[in-house]
Tab-separated table of C-alpha atoms in Angstrom:
chain	number	residue	atom	x	y	z
A	1	MET	CA	14.370	37.377	5.693
A	2	LYS	CA	13.015	36.455	2.263
A	3	LEU	CA	13.742	38.486	-0.879
A	4	ILE	CA	11.512	38.001	-3.920
A	5	ILE	CA	13.173	39.084	-7.167
A	6	GLY	CA	12.615	38.877	-10.917
A	7	ASN	CA	14.917	37.535	-13.607
A	8	LYS	CA	18.536	38.424	-12.910
A	9	ALA	CA	19.182	39.068	-16.594
A	10	TYR	CA	16.542	41.785	-16.826
A	11	SER	CA	15.354	43.098	-13.462
A	12	SER	CA	17.404	46.140	-12.523
A	13	TRP	CA	15.405	46.903	-9.393
A	14	SER	CA	15.822	43.319	-8.246
A	15	MET	CA	19.581	43.705	-8.616
A	16	ARG	CA	19.471	46.693	-6.298
A	17	GLY	CA	17.415	44.898	-3.662
A	18	TRP	CA	19.645	41.833	-3.818
A	19	LEU	CA	22.859	43.845	-3.544
A	20	ALA	CA	21.382	45.671	-0.560
A	21	CYS	CA	20.672	42.379	1.175
A	22	LYS	CA	24.208	41.197	0.477
A	23	GLN	CA	25.626	44.459	1.811
A	24	SER	CA	23.617	44.115	5.016
A	25	GLY	CA	25.519	40.962	5.931
A	26	LEU	CA	22.265	39.376	7.101
A	27	SER	CA	21.087	35.947	6.068
A	28	PHE	CA	18.240	35.918	3.560
A	29	GLU	CA	16.343	33.466	1.385
A	30	GLU	CA	16.192	34.323	-2.305
A	31	LEU	CA	13.120	33.537	-4.415
A	32	THR	CA	13.125	34.253	-8.156
A	33	VAL	CA	9.808	34.707	-9.948
A	34	PRO	CA	10.236	34.877	-13.766
A	35	LEU	CA	8.899	38.174	-15.086
A	36	TYR	CA	5.961	37.926	-17.493
A	37	GLY	CA	6.005	34.124	-17.502
A	38	GLU	CA	2.900	31.984	-17.871
A	39	ASP	CA	2.106	32.238	-14.173
A	40	TRP	CA	3.181	35.861	-13.708
A	41	ASP	CA	-0.315	37.363	-13.403
A	42	ASP	CA	-1.438	34.643	-11.010
A	43	VAL	CA	1.691	34.909	-8.884
A	44	ARG	CA	1.261	38.670	-8.500
A	45	GLU	CA	-2.093	38.095	-6.828
A	46	THR	CA	-0.619	35.907	-4.105
A	47	GLU	CA	-0.178	36.991	-0.509
A	48	ASN	CA	3.582	37.465	-0.914
A	49	PHE	CA	3.122	39.976	-3.744
A	50	ALA	CA	-0.026	41.794	-2.646
A	51	PRO	CA	1.607	44.583	-0.591
A	52	SER	CA	3.802	45.720	-3.496
A	53	GLY	CA	1.087	45.803	-6.130
A	54	GLY	CA	2.747	42.943	-7.979
A	55	LYS	CA	6.205	44.494	-8.335
A	56	VAL	CA	9.649	43.178	-7.442
A	57	PRO	CA	11.792	43.237	-5.389
A	58	ILE	CA	9.930	42.548	-2.165
A	59	LEU	CA	11.646	41.937	1.152
A	60	TRP	CA	9.794	40.026	3.840
A	61	ASP	CA	11.401	40.408	7.258
A	62	GLY	CA	9.236	38.528	9.725
A	63	GLU	CA	5.866	40.263	9.619
A	64	SER	CA	7.337	43.355	7.960
A	65	VAL	CA	7.170	43.725	4.188
A	66	ILE	CA	9.300	46.252	2.341
A	67	TRP	CA	9.060	46.869	-1.369
A	68	ASP	CA	10.933	49.322	-3.592
A	69	SER	CA	14.706	49.031	-3.703
A	70	LEU	CA	15.488	52.335	-2.036
A	71	ALA	CA	13.143	51.493	0.839
A	72	ILE	CA	14.874	48.117	1.176
A	73	ILE	CA	18.250	49.865	1.393
A	74	ASP	CA	17.043	52.144	4.180
A	75	TRP	CA	15.299	49.310	6.035
A	76	LEU	CA	18.490	47.275	6.046
A	77	ALA	CA	20.583	50.312	6.977
A	78	ASP	CA	18.353	50.858	10.008
A	79	LYS	CA	18.465	47.157	10.862
A	80	THR	CA	22.259	46.894	10.723
A	81	HIS	CA	24.324	50.062	10.723
A	82	ARG	CA	23.802	53.072	8.494
A	83	ASP	CA	27.544	53.343	7.844
A	84	ARG	CA	27.308	50.099	5.874
A	85	PHE	CA	25.280	51.982	3.268
A	86	TRP	CA	25.810	55.735	3.603
A	87	PRO	CA	28.954	57.852	4.049
A	88	LYS	CA	29.799	58.918	7.579
A	89	ASP	CA	30.655	62.460	6.510
A	90	GLU	CA	27.553	64.644	6.555
A	91	THR	CA	28.354	66.500	3.331
A	92	ALA	CA	29.152	63.300	1.492
A	93	ARG	CA	26.013	61.681	2.878
A	94	GLY	CA	23.872	64.540	1.589
A	95	MET	CA	25.273	64.126	-1.907
A	96	ALA	CA	24.944	60.346	-1.752
A	97	ARG	CA	21.288	60.575	-0.781
A	98	SER	CA	20.633	63.043	-3.579
A	99	MET	CA	22.351	60.833	-6.152
A	100	ALA	CA	20.405	57.785	-5.004
A	101	ALA	CA	17.128	59.699	-5.160
A	102	GLU	CA	17.897	61.063	-8.630
A	103	MET	CA	18.589	57.531	-9.851
A	104	HIS	CA	15.382	56.372	-8.238
A	105	SER	CA	13.199	58.929	-10.000
A	106	GLY	CA	15.119	59.955	-13.121
A	107	PHE	CA	16.885	58.859	-16.298
A	108	MET	CA	13.674	57.652	-17.921
A	109	ALA	CA	15.025	57.702	-21.481
A	110	LEU	CA	17.960	55.475	-20.542
A	111	ARG	CA	15.661	53.094	-18.687
A	112	LYS	CA	13.117	52.833	-21.486
A	113	GLN	CA	15.402	52.680	-24.500
A	114	CYS	CA	18.193	50.674	-22.889
A	115	PRO	CA	16.573	48.151	-20.532
A	116	MET	CA	18.899	46.013	-18.481
A	117	ASN	CA	19.982	42.806	-20.188
A	118	THR	CA	23.150	41.377	-18.669
A	119	ARG	CA	23.473	38.721	-21.398
A	120	LYS	CA	23.673	41.040	-24.419
A	121	ARG	CA	26.483	43.162	-25.882
A	122	TYR	CA	26.010	45.789	-28.600
A	123	GLU	CA	28.453	48.026	-30.409
A	124	GLY	CA	28.100	51.123	-32.544
A	125	LEU	CA	24.541	51.998	-31.541
A	126	GLN	CA	23.082	55.421	-32.251
A	127	PHE	CA	21.437	56.800	-29.126
A	128	THR	CA	18.707	59.412	-28.959
A	129	PRO	CA	19.569	62.872	-27.591
A	130	GLU	CA	17.571	62.031	-24.466
A	131	VAL	CA	19.665	58.935	-23.730
A	132	ILE	CA	22.865	60.879	-24.401
A	133	GLN	CA	21.681	63.561	-21.987
A	134	ASP	CA	20.947	60.966	-19.306
A	135	ALA	CA	24.379	59.381	-19.755
A	136	ALA	CA	26.075	62.778	-19.580
A	137	ARG	CA	24.278	63.609	-16.349
A	138	ILE	CA	25.332	60.296	-14.825
A	139	MET	CA	28.941	61.009	-15.814
A	140	GLN	CA	28.676	64.390	-14.116
A	141	LEU	CA	27.396	62.811	-10.911
A	142	TRP	CA	29.996	60.054	-10.907
A	143	ALA	CA	32.785	62.565	-11.545
A	144	GLN	CA	31.695	64.808	-8.675
A	145	ALA	CA	31.398	61.917	-6.240
A	146	ARG	CA	34.768	60.459	-7.160
A	147	ALA	CA	36.545	63.834	-7.125
A	148	ARG	CA	35.065	65.050	-3.843
A	149	PHE	CA	34.605	61.898	-1.796
A	150	GLY	CA	36.207	58.956	-3.578
A	151	GLY	CA	39.652	59.157	-2.052
A	152	GLY	CA	39.110	56.262	0.317
A	153	GLY	CA	38.673	53.594	-2.330
A	154	PRO	CA	37.603	52.816	-5.911
A	155	PHE	CA	33.836	53.235	-5.473
A	156	LEU	CA	31.796	56.411	-5.903
A	157	PHE	CA	32.226	57.463	-2.277
A	158	GLY	CA	35.362	55.432	-1.651
A	159	THR	CA	33.836	52.294	-0.162
A	160	PHE	CA	30.954	50.264	-1.573
A	161	GLY	CA	27.570	51.530	-0.435
A	162	ALA	CA	24.025	52.530	-1.272
A	163	VAL	CA	24.907	54.777	-4.209
A	164	ASP	CA	26.924	52.030	-5.887
A	165	ILE	CA	23.960	49.713	-5.363
A	166	MET	CA	21.596	52.199	-6.982
A	167	TYR	CA	23.866	52.748	-10.002
A	168	ALA	CA	24.909	49.107	-10.433
A	169	PRO	CA	22.272	48.451	-13.140
A	170	VAL	CA	23.494	51.554	-14.983
A	171	VAL	CA	26.974	50.055	-15.056
A	172	SER	CA	25.437	46.928	-16.550
A	173	ARG	CA	23.492	48.958	-19.114
A	174	PHE	CA	26.568	50.905	-20.192
A	175	GLN	CA	28.390	47.621	-20.725
A	176	THR	CA	25.497	46.032	-22.617
A	177	TYR	CA	24.942	48.937	-25.007
A	178	GLY	CA	28.568	49.884	-25.502
A	179	VAL	CA	28.193	53.379	-24.066
A	180	GLN	CA	31.495	55.213	-24.372
A	181	VAL	CA	32.614	56.708	-21.074
A	182	PRO	CA	35.709	58.656	-19.943
A	183	GLY	CA	38.603	56.896	-18.270
A	184	PHE	CA	37.593	57.522	-14.660
A	185	ALA	CA	34.134	56.069	-15.358
A	186	ALA	CA	35.585	53.065	-17.177
A	187	SER	CA	37.755	52.356	-14.132
A	188	TYR	CA	34.744	52.619	-11.850
A	189	MET	CA	32.759	50.287	-14.098
A	190	ASP	CA	35.601	47.752	-14.042
A	191	THR	CA	35.610	47.945	-10.249
A	192	MET	CA	31.872	47.385	-10.078
A	193	LEU	CA	31.812	44.580	-12.637
A	194	GLY	CA	34.659	42.877	-10.795
A	195	HIS	CA	32.920	43.015	-7.427
A	196	ASP	CA	32.243	39.492	-6.163
A	197	TRP	CA	28.504	40.088	-5.824
A	198	MET	CA	28.190	41.535	-9.319
A	199	VAL	CA	30.138	38.575	-10.718
A	200	GLU	CA	27.816	36.211	-8.843
A	201	TRP	CA	24.701	37.981	-10.148
A	202	MET	CA	25.927	38.045	-13.760
A	203	ALA	CA	26.888	34.379	-13.673
A	204	ALA	CA	23.465	33.405	-12.332
A	205	ALA	CA	21.802	35.506	-15.044
A	206	GLU	CA	23.699	33.563	-17.712
A	207	GLU	CA	22.259	30.323	-16.373
A	208	GLU	CA	18.638	31.458	-16.407
A	209	PRO	CA	16.471	29.678	-18.993
A	210	TRP	CA	14.000	32.513	-19.509
A	211	VAL	CA	14.078	34.894	-22.470
A	212	ILE	CA	11.887	37.994	-22.716
A	213	GLU	CA	11.828	39.005	-26.366
A	214	HIS	CA	10.952	42.629	-25.659
A	215	PHE	CA	14.112	43.072	-23.613
A	216	ASP	CA	16.221	41.167	-26.135
A	217	THR	CA	15.279	43.588	-28.933
A	218	PRO	CA	15.211	46.943	-27.135
A	219	GLU	CA	14.500	50.237	-28.821
A	220	ALA	CA	18.116	51.398	-28.702
A	221	ALA	CA	19.273	48.304	-30.603
A	222	LYS	CA	16.741	48.569	-33.435
A	223	GLY	CA	18.305	51.537	-35.162
């Protein structure tokens, strides 16, 4: 398998695809293509990128090509064992799927105003009502998952899985922008940030030479 990703410092969807590949336990080759670099437009027209419309991440598995992080999660779940990614319990699995889908399609204010940047730390920012609303909704979801299904471990549904993968970039965002969260969420964030794969990703991001000015001066940090 070959996984094409963008900059680890900035590409939240790439983080999800990469974590999914790690969770699968399968061997994969990792190829980083710097977002918006000098060759970005040319690279997106190549055969490797064509199926995704020039977006990352892209997973090539033999002749099969899978783009979009949630699709990559489900592809790898089918290829290995679904219990690696989704809760065994039917009720828990229904909630997990819903939470993953809501992350996939929602929280636009948080995404736009607080883009992922693993190398930055801000304090005392004033967030818009829309970002505050997104953060509050995420807290509600995390609280429900932990209270109802988190008894088997420190992750949202006890053990590490697809929902943690989908919300991993949110954990990074909350750290970057100094979002204040209640104690249970802070504990979950510590667990996620201490996970070996997250530590590996963050360390690699620190070593990247590329800087994207737009992401280094995001809207939330200008006020």
